[in-house]
Amino acid sequence: MTAGYDPYAFEPFAVTVDLAVFTVRAGALHVLLIRRGQEPYAGTWALPGGFVLPRESAETAARRELAEETGLAPGVVAALHLEQLRTYSDPDRDPRMRVVSVAFTALVPDMPEPAAGGGGDADRARWVPVGEAAGAGAGPDPGAGSGLAFDHAVILADARERVGSKLEYTCLASAFCPPEFTLGELQAVYETVWDTALDRPNFRRKVLATPGFVEAVPGAARLTGGRGKPAALYRPGPATTLHPPLLRPSEGPTR
């Protein structure tokens, strides 16, 4: 121990982690929620998370809690790219004691169905449409209302804004498309995550003008309905970031 330092001079507090994990399912943005099986907020829906153990890093704790509370396979959890969102430190955010939470977020394709694991304090886990999750509360159905546990509604809103920004500056959207996709399918991913309708010609122009974003598949096309000609197919290009960025419409959600 460092000479002259008194570790009892400051009031102790706990550190937790919370995770906002998003995916696109059936054309809608979903977030992973668990239903708490213990007090406080027993029976109320929440983001996965829990306490950081004394010899853990925050990211290690986040992956452990995600596996425990959702039953997702260790390989699935280990492969997730988690991005630290921010720290939530309001003194009254947890009724048990002073708790500071480090929140993480991820937007990932092809996520399996979760099932509450044998550890942690969750008795159910499921993917929930983001619009429904924002008003989730107690009961078996996340749509019952009255709000997520703790300050998780705030964390969810912040996390959604972060993943929306990632689509502006990275090529992440193409990961949610088939290996060969139309520009309409790529646009649908942006519209789903941003919750806004985009002008088709303008979107097409911006995508094709962004170096390395997509590559045309020579001679390939797909019928997309209606009487129009088949749509050209594309695949992800070599870029990982977008220059210039593909910015969201300034007026915000329109649907």
Coordinates of N, CA, C and O in Angstrom, one line a residue, residues 179-181 214-222 231-236:
P179 N -24.7 -11.5 -49.1 CA -23.4 -11.3 -49.7 C -23.4 -10.5 -51.0 O -22.4 -9.7 -51.3
E180 N -24.4 -10.6 -51.8 CA -24.6 -9.8 -53.0 C -26.0 -9.1 -52.8 O -27.0 -9.8 -52.6
F181 N -26.0 -7.8 -52.9 CA -27.3 -7.1 -52.5 C -27.5 -5.9 -53.5 O -26.6 -5.5 -54.2
V214 N -19.0 0.1 -51.9 CA -19.6 -1.1 -52.6 C -18.9 -1.3 -53.9 O -18.3 -0.4 -54.5
E215 N -19.0 -2.5 -54.4 CA -18.4 -2.9 -55.7 C -19.5 -3.6 -56.5 O -20.2 -4.4 -56.0
A216 N -19.7 -3.2 -57.7 CA -20.7 -3.9 -58.6 C -20.2 -5.3 -58.9 O -19.1 -5.6 -59.1
V217 N -21.2 -6.2 -58.9 CA -21.0 -7.6 -59.3 C -21.3 -7.7 -60.8 O -22.4 -7.5 -61.2
P218 N -20.2 -7.9 -61.6 CA -20.4 -7.9 -63.0 C -21.4 -8.8 -63.6 O -21.5 -10.0 -63.2
G219 N -22.4 -8.3 -64.4 CA -23.4 -9.1 -65.0 C -24.5 -9.7 -64.1 O -25.3 -10.4 -64.6
A220 N -24.5 -9.3 -62.8 CA -25.5 -9.8 -61.9 C -26.6 -8.8 -61.7 O -26.4 -7.6 -61.6
A221 N -27.8 -9.4 -61.5 CA -29.0 -8.5 -61.3 C -30.1 -9.4 -60.6 O -30.0 -10.6 -60.6
R222 N -31.0 -8.7 -60.0 CA -32.1 -9.4 -59.3 C -33.4 -8.7 -59.5 O -33.4 -7.4 -59.4
A231 N -32.6 -5.2 -60.7 CA -31.7 -4.3 -60.1 C -30.3 -4.9 -60.1 O -30.1 -6.1 -59.8
A232 N -29.3 -4.0 -60.3 CA -27.9 -4.4 -60.2 C -27.5 -4.9 -58.8 O -28.1 -4.4 -57.8
L233 N -26.6 -5.8 -58.8 CA -26.1 -6.3 -57.5 C -24.8 -5.8 -57.2 O -23.9 -5.6 -58.0
Y234 N -24.5 -5.6 -55.9 CA -23.3 -5.1 -55.3 C -22.8 -6.0 -54.2 O -23.5 -6.8 -53.6
R235 N -21.5 -5.9 -53.9 CA -21.0 -6.5 -52.7 C -20.1 -5.5 -51.9 O -19.8 -4.4 -52.5
P236 N -19.8 -5.8 -50.7 CA -19.0 -4.8 -49.9 C -17.6 -4.5 -50.6 O -17.0 -5.4 -51.1

